[in-house]
Phi, psi and omega in degrees: 000341181288313180307312180298315176306311177303314177300320177297318184296315183298317165297313182301322185295338174292333181285335185059033176238115194298318179298312183297320166310314181285338172289315179304317176298318172303326180293324178283338177291322180295319182302308182308309185299324181291341180266002179088006182259066184299322188285322176291322175303317184298305184303318182297312178298319184297312187302315178290323184286320180295326178299314178298313179293336180284345191268116175298348188266351186285150174289163175294331173294319179297317179288318171308316172301325177279334172296319180297317181291325178287336174292323172298318185292331183268354194293335187263356180248313188216075184300329179292325177286337171296311181303314186302311186293323184291327177298318178296310184306314186290323171300316175309311190289322179293326184284325178276356180070031180268100192283323187294320173299319185286324180294322189296303176298339168298309179308313184292323181297312182299311178306310190298318182298309170307307181296333182272339190086017172276068192281347175288323171303310177309308183297323179297321183282327181294315174308309178300324179303338181291315177302319186292327186292322168303315175294323180299330177304331182264014176254151167286092196292131176268180175297317184294324178292321176291324172306299185297318183283339172292304186306320177300317178299319177296322178290322178302315180305313182293323181301315193285319180303314183292333176268014170086017182248070185295324180294317174302318176297318176288336184284317177301322183287328184294344186285346184229134183262125183293122176301161175282160191289345176285345170291074208263003174302154179301319177286317180300312175294328182289313173303312180298310183295327173293325178293316182283336167295320180285318184299321192275338167293330171294314170305320184289315175284346172285348188079014180265079188295308180300319181294316178299309177308307184300319176298313177299313174301313177305315184293325181280354175285354173280345180101200182279076186257167176300342185266003177301309185295330167293323175286328170297320178288324171297326179287323170298315182294310188293324180293324176300315179301323174286346195051040183261100189286326179297319181289325183288320180300311177302314183293325175294326179291315182292317182302340177306330181282358182268134178259167173100143182315313177294329175291325180297319183293318182291332183287317178299319163321296184306313191293318182301323177292318183290324177297322181278335176274347178272003182075021182291144185286343186261000185303314178305305173299334171296314179295316173316317184293312176297317183292332175295320179293324171303317176301322185292318184283000185053046183240079189291325175296314176300311181306311185301306174307325176293316178298322181284328175295320175300320176288330176293329186245337176266154178299155183307317177299345182250007182298153186269081190300319180294325176283327173302314180296318177296319181292312183297322177304302183306305183302320172299304179302333177265000183073018182275077188305303192304308188283000000 
C-alpha cells in the first residue's frame, strides 16, 4: 500500500490542488500506520491536515475533513483536542447537510467522549444518535454509514457496561458477528477491531478478564489498525486482572511499538503492574508517578483504570489511597458502577 500511496502523492502534486495533495498524503500516512510506522504516520497526518486548515481558499467540506484527519493524528497525543476537532467537524457536516459524514463524525465524538470519561457529552450524543439513525434509514447507505452506525451501537454497549447494564450490553454485541482476520480490507478490519475492542471493554468492566484478554488478542491479530492502542490497553488491563505476569510482560513488550503520550503512560502502568507482580521494591513509587501524570493530563477514566490496576497488583499496605478516593469520586459521579 505504501508503493501505491507514494505514486498517488507524486501524481497529486501535478494537479496543483492543495486538497488533492493533502488527501494523497493522508493515504500515505495510512500506509505508514498499517506498516507499523505510527510515529511517521502521525507526523504526516498532522502536517497534511494543518496545511488544509491554514489555507483560506479551502472549502468548508475540505476543512471539516481536515479536522477529522487531524483528530486521528492527535488522538494518541492529545485526545481532548481530538474530541474538540470531531465536534467541530460534526457541526460543519450538520450545517452542510452531509448526512453520511455527519454520522461518522458522531460515532467518533461518542467514542472519544466515552474513552475520555466525558460522559455527559457521550450521553447527549448517544441520545442524538437515535435521531441520526432515523435519518439514515432514508439514505442509500454506503460503507462508511454502515461502519458509523455499527460504531455507535458498539459505543452504546460500552456505555451500558460501564453503567452496570451488563446484560443489555451483551445483547447489543450479540447482534453483530465479528469478521475473520482474513477480512483484510480497511473498512472490514476497522469494523472487526472496533467490535473486538468494544467486546473486550465490556468483558473487562464486567470482571470477565479471560474473555477480555482473548478478545483483545484476537483484535490485535488484525495488525496495525486505528483500534490497536485501545486493544492493547484492554490487553494490559485484562492481563493485570488475571495477575498473569507472562501475558502482561508480552503485552508491555508489544506496546513499545506504539507512539504518543497516552500510549507511553499506559506502558508505564503495565510496567508498574508487572513490577508489582514480580515483587519489585519500586512498584509502589512507579504507580504513584504514573497516577500523578494521569491526574495532570486530566484523563480521569485512564486514571481510574490505572488505580484499579494498582489495587489489583500491589499489596494492601502499598495502595495509593488518595488516588483511590479520587478515582472512586469520578466513578460515582459518572455512574460508572462496574468500575
